[in-house]
Amino acid sequence: VCLKVHQCYGTGSLISIAGWVLGLLALSNLAMAGATTTGTVGNNVGSPFGPQTCPGGTYIASWKIMTGSYQEWAIPYEIIHSVQGICSDGTQLQPMGGNKGVAERSTFPLWYSAIYVGASESNVLTSIGSATGGGRDTNGIMLSCPAGEIITGYGGTQGDLVDSLYFVCGTVKASF
């Protein structure tokens, strides 16, 4: 599981989800053990959030993302108001971010094992499903869960939007 990050430079600082990249995982007979975190993307200007983690032995199986419009320097963007993980046992974790926006592709199955995220200094941008979305002056950075781990939680900072974001990773072990 990996997270590709695009760092953008402008005025302010938040994160953006610019797309999901396919990466198929075989998930039958899995159990979780241990936990690590990825690096953080975005700016820690908001209130601390989390981490929110799935109950032991479960992982984030899908996501709910709320989006809306935002304009910066006369350029309109779609922004991420909130993200919410839904665990493999059906547990819905606490949403991170604000309560505005509309559902955008309400769930993302785990087989989307990599996420393209971009950080702008002033807004959360999204072009879900496109690796070319994000902000201007984009530089790529790769953040990854260690080999054999998948996303089991998330945290960061929040306000009306998601200001910064990191993922909690859990070790995948086969159980028979």
mmCIF file of C-alpha atoms in Angstrom:
data_model
loop_
_atom_site.group_PDB
_atom_site.id
_atom_site.type_symbol
_atom_site.label_atom_id
_atom_site.label_comp_id
_atom_site.label_asym_id
_atom_site.label_seq_id
_atom_site.Cartn_x
_atom_site.Cartn_y
_atom_site.Cartn_z
ATOM 1 C CA VAL A 1 0.000 0.000 0.000
ATOM 2 C CA CYS A 2 1.473 3.349 -0.886
ATOM 3 C CA LEU A 3 0.433 6.965 -0.962
ATOM 4 C CA LYS A 4 1.774 9.173 -3.723
ATOM 5 C CA VAL A 5 1.971 12.787 -2.638
ATOM 6 C CA HIS A 6 2.187 15.846 -4.863
ATOM 7 C CA GLN A 7 3.473 18.900 -2.952
ATOM 8 C CA CYS A 8 2.218 22.185 -4.372
ATOM 9 C CA TYR A 9 3.428 25.678 -3.538
ATOM 10 C CA GLY A 10 1.042 28.647 -3.352
ATOM 11 C CA THR A 11 -0.617 30.616 -0.543
ATOM 12 C CA GLY A 12 -1.821 28.674 2.541
ATOM 13 C CA SER A 13 -1.541 24.910 3.101
ATOM 14 C CA LEU A 14 -3.867 21.921 2.925
ATOM 15 C CA ILE A 15 -3.998 18.534 1.214
ATOM 16 C CA SER A 16 -5.731 17.174 -1.827
ATOM 17 C CA ILE A 17 -6.746 13.801 -3.015
ATOM 18 C CA ALA A 18 -5.967 13.878 -6.709
ATOM 19 C CA GLY A 19 -6.904 10.309 -7.554
ATOM 20 C CA TRP A 20 -6.818 6.665 -6.616
ATOM 21 C CA VAL A 21 -4.418 4.260 -8.319
ATOM 22 C CA LEU A 22 -5.337 0.608 -8.778
ATOM 23 C CA GLY A 23 -3.330 -1.943 -6.830
ATOM 24 C CA LEU A 24 -5.043 -5.277 -6.304
ATOM 25 C CA LEU A 25 -4.636 -6.991 -2.919
ATOM 26 C CA ALA A 26 -5.644 -10.541 -2.033
ATOM 27 C CA LEU A 27 -7.576 -9.953 1.195
ATOM 28 C CA SER A 28 -9.071 -13.302 2.148
ATOM 29 C CA ASN A 29 -7.977 -14.820 5.469
ATOM 30 C CA LEU A 30 -6.117 -11.712 6.691
ATOM 31 C CA ALA A 31 -5.458 -10.580 10.256
ATOM 32 C CA MET A 32 -3.848 -7.332 11.447
ATOM 33 C CA ALA A 33 -0.945 -6.999 13.883
ATOM 34 C CA GLY A 34 1.296 -4.071 14.809
ATOM 35 C CA ALA A 35 0.953 -0.520 13.502
ATOM 36 C CA THR A 36 3.139 2.130 11.874
ATOM 37 C CA THR A 37 2.298 5.511 10.327
ATOM 38 C CA THR A 38 3.130 7.120 7.022
ATOM 39 C CA GLY A 39 4.575 10.612 6.909
ATOM 40 C CA THR A 40 2.176 13.568 7.118
ATOM 41 C CA VAL A 41 1.133 15.631 4.114
ATOM 42 C CA GLY A 42 -0.339 19.126 4.398
ATOM 43 C CA ASN A 43 0.006 21.826 7.039
ATOM 44 C CA ASN A 44 -0.663 21.398 10.763
ATOM 45 C CA VAL A 45 -2.683 24.636 10.991
ATOM 46 C CA GLY A 46 -5.955 23.073 12.161
ATOM 47 C CA SER A 47 -7.034 21.222 15.280
ATOM 48 C CA PRO A 48 -5.405 17.831 15.955
ATOM 49 C CA PHE A 49 -7.448 14.825 14.826
ATOM 50 C CA GLY A 50 -6.986 11.157 15.661
ATOM 51 C CA PRO A 51 -5.650 8.823 15.020
ATOM 52 C CA GLN A 52 -8.858 6.964 14.268
ATOM 53 C CA THR A 53 -8.176 3.255 13.787
ATOM 54 C CA CYS A 54 -10.265 0.251 12.862
ATOM 55 C CA PRO A 55 -10.935 -2.379 15.549
ATOM 56 C CA GLY A 56 -8.213 -5.024 15.928
ATOM 57 C CA GLY A 57 -7.981 -7.422 13.012
ATOM 58 C CA THR A 58 -9.790 -5.084 10.590
ATOM 59 C CA TYR A 59 -8.639 -2.531 8.018
ATOM 60 C CA ILE A 60 -10.103 0.376 6.025
ATOM 61 C CA ALA A 61 -12.075 -1.319 3.267
ATOM 62 C CA SER A 62 -13.641 1.816 1.726
ATOM 63 C CA TRP A 63 -13.747 5.620 2.029
ATOM 64 C CA LYS A 64 -16.429 8.325 2.015
ATOM 65 C CA ILE A 65 -15.198 11.670 0.724
ATOM 66 C CA MET A 66 -17.149 14.948 0.811
ATOM 67 C CA THR A 67 -16.141 17.534 -1.800
ATOM 68 C CA GLY A 68 -17.125 21.054 -2.780
ATOM 69 C CA SER A 69 -15.996 24.048 -4.829
ATOM 70 C CA TYR A 70 -13.276 26.532 -3.895
ATOM 71 C CA GLN A 71 -11.589 29.323 -5.815
ATOM 72 C CA GLU A 72 -7.957 30.400 -5.426
ATOM 73 C CA TRP A 73 -6.284 33.056 -7.549
ATOM 74 C CA ALA A 74 -9.330 33.028 -9.878
ATOM 75 C CA ILE A 75 -8.827 29.290 -10.488
ATOM 76 C CA PRO A 76 -11.741 27.076 -9.364
ATOM 77 C CA TYR A 77 -10.890 23.788 -7.636
ATOM 78 C CA GLU A 78 -12.853 20.921 -6.182
ATOM 79 C CA ILE A 79 -11.842 20.635 -2.514
ATOM 80 C CA ILE A 80 -11.981 17.876 0.089
ATOM 81 C CA HIS A 81 -14.179 18.877 3.029
ATOM 82 C CA SER A 82 -13.901 15.535 4.815
ATOM 83 C CA VAL A 83 -12.700 11.954 4.591
ATOM 84 C CA GLN A 84 -14.134 8.991 6.483
ATOM 85 C CA GLY A 85 -12.827 5.427 6.606
ATOM 86 C CA ILE A 86 -15.145 2.425 6.730
ATOM 87 C CA CYS A 87 -13.577 -0.678 8.245
ATOM 88 C CA SER A 88 -13.805 -4.206 6.898
ATOM 89 C CA ASP A 89 -16.194 -5.124 9.747
ATOM 90 C CA GLY A 90 -18.539 -2.234 8.836
ATOM 91 C CA THR A 91 -17.364 0.153 11.583
ATOM 92 C CA GLN A 92 -17.523 3.763 10.377
ATOM 93 C CA LEU A 93 -14.649 5.832 11.747
ATOM 94 C CA GLN A 94 -15.168 9.459 12.747
ATOM 95 C CA PRO A 95 -15.086 11.783 9.710
ATOM 96 C CA MET A 96 -12.073 14.094 9.516
ATOM 97 C CA GLY A 97 -12.598 17.676 8.307
ATOM 98 C CA GLY A 98 -15.704 19.827 7.920
ATOM 99 C CA ASN A 99 -19.350 18.938 7.434
ATOM 100 C CA LYS A 100 -20.002 20.670 4.105
ATOM 101 C CA GLY A 101 -19.815 19.399 0.559
ATOM 102 C CA VAL A 102 -21.467 16.548 -1.288
ATOM 103 C CA ALA A 103 -20.552 12.885 -1.527
ATOM 104 C CA GLU A 104 -17.989 12.235 -4.251
ATOM 105 C CA ARG A 105 -17.796 8.590 -5.295
ATOM 106 C CA SER A 106 -19.036 7.691 -1.855
ATOM 107 C CA THR A 107 -16.955 4.570 -1.371
ATOM 108 C CA PHE A 108 -13.594 3.360 -2.631
ATOM 109 C CA PRO A 109 -12.882 -0.357 -2.291
ATOM 110 C CA LEU A 110 -9.592 -1.469 -0.774
ATOM 111 C CA TRP A 111 -8.403 -2.823 -4.083
ATOM 112 C CA TYR A 112 -7.512 0.800 -4.749
ATOM 113 C CA SER A 113 -4.428 0.294 -2.627
ATOM 114 C CA ALA A 114 -2.576 3.480 -3.548
ATOM 115 C CA ILE A 115 -3.863 7.032 -3.267
ATOM 116 C CA TYR A 116 -2.628 10.098 -5.157
ATOM 117 C CA VAL A 117 -2.668 13.072 -2.790
ATOM 118 C CA GLY A 118 -1.563 16.634 -3.470
ATOM 119 C CA ALA A 119 -0.794 19.360 -0.944
ATOM 120 C CA SER A 120 -1.500 22.980 -1.777
ATOM 121 C CA GLU A 121 -0.651 25.801 0.570
ATOM 122 C CA SER A 122 -4.211 27.115 0.627
ATOM 123 C CA ASN A 123 -6.797 24.500 -0.256
ATOM 124 C CA VAL A 124 -7.701 20.855 -0.561
ATOM 125 C CA LEU A 125 -7.908 19.909 -4.219
ATOM 126 C CA THR A 126 -9.373 16.841 -5.820
ATOM 127 C CA SER A 127 -9.620 15.210 -9.175
ATOM 128 C CA ILE A 128 -10.568 11.759 -7.981
ATOM 129 C CA GLY A 129 -9.721 9.063 -10.485
ATOM 130 C CA SER A 130 -7.064 11.163 -12.202
ATOM 131 C CA ALA A 131 -3.363 11.054 -11.394
ATOM 132 C CA THR A 132 -3.012 14.467 -13.072
ATOM 133 C CA GLY A 133 -5.307 16.325 -10.650
ATOM 134 C CA GLY A 134 -4.042 18.495 -7.838
ATOM 135 C CA GLY A 135 -2.590 21.979 -7.797
ATOM 136 C CA ARG A 136 -0.079 24.037 -9.687
ATOM 137 C CA ASP A 137 3.711 23.698 -9.298
ATOM 138 C CA THR A 138 3.325 20.048 -8.318
ATOM 139 C CA ASN A 139 6.292 17.957 -7.156
ATOM 140 C CA GLY A 140 5.860 14.244 -6.474
ATOM 141 C CA ILE A 141 6.774 12.608 -3.156
ATOM 142 C CA MET A 142 6.112 8.938 -2.336
ATOM 143 C CA LEU A 143 4.868 7.925 1.128
ATOM 144 C CA SER A 144 4.369 4.196 1.674
ATOM 145 C CA CYS A 145 3.120 1.775 4.262
ATOM 146 C CA PRO A 146 5.857 -0.792 4.886
ATOM 147 C CA ALA A 147 5.738 -3.940 2.756
ATOM 148 C CA GLY A 148 2.925 -6.270 3.811
ATOM 149 C CA GLU A 149 0.891 -3.550 5.580
ATOM 150 C CA ILE A 150 -2.390 -1.895 4.615
ATOM 151 C CA ILE A 151 -4.201 1.219 5.840
ATOM 152 C CA THR A 152 -5.995 0.664 9.168
ATOM 153 C CA GLY A 153 -6.560 4.279 10.257
ATOM 154 C CA TYR A 154 -5.806 7.959 9.726
ATOM 155 C CA GLY A 155 -5.178 11.219 11.540
ATOM 156 C CA GLY A 156 -3.840 14.733 11.049
ATOM 157 C CA THR A 157 -5.269 18.214 11.537
ATOM 158 C CA GLN A 158 -8.644 19.616 10.538
ATOM 159 C CA GLY A 159 -10.799 22.725 10.391
ATOM 160 C CA ASP A 160 -13.534 23.348 7.841
ATOM 161 C CA LEU A 161 -11.398 21.150 5.572
ATOM 162 C CA VAL A 162 -8.723 18.480 5.985
ATOM 163 C CA ASP A 163 -5.525 20.442 6.743
ATOM 164 C CA SER A 164 -3.035 17.576 7.069
ATOM 165 C CA LEU A 165 -3.317 13.824 6.790
ATOM 166 C CA TYR A 166 -1.369 10.684 7.638
ATOM 167 C CA PHE A 167 -2.302 7.011 7.532
ATOM 168 C CA VAL A 168 -1.917 4.315 10.175
ATOM 169 C CA CYS A 169 -0.718 1.053 8.615
ATOM 170 C CA GLY A 170 -1.285 -2.458 9.978
ATOM 171 C CA THR A 171 0.695 -5.605 9.328
ATOM 172 C CA VAL A 172 -1.082 -8.197 7.222
ATOM 173 C CA LYS A 173 -0.698 -11.810 8.336
ATOM 174 C CA ALA A 174 -2.403 -14.830 6.836
ATOM 175 C CA SER A 175 -4.634 -16.830 9.165
ATOM 176 C CA PHE A 176 -5.860 -20.338 8.468
#
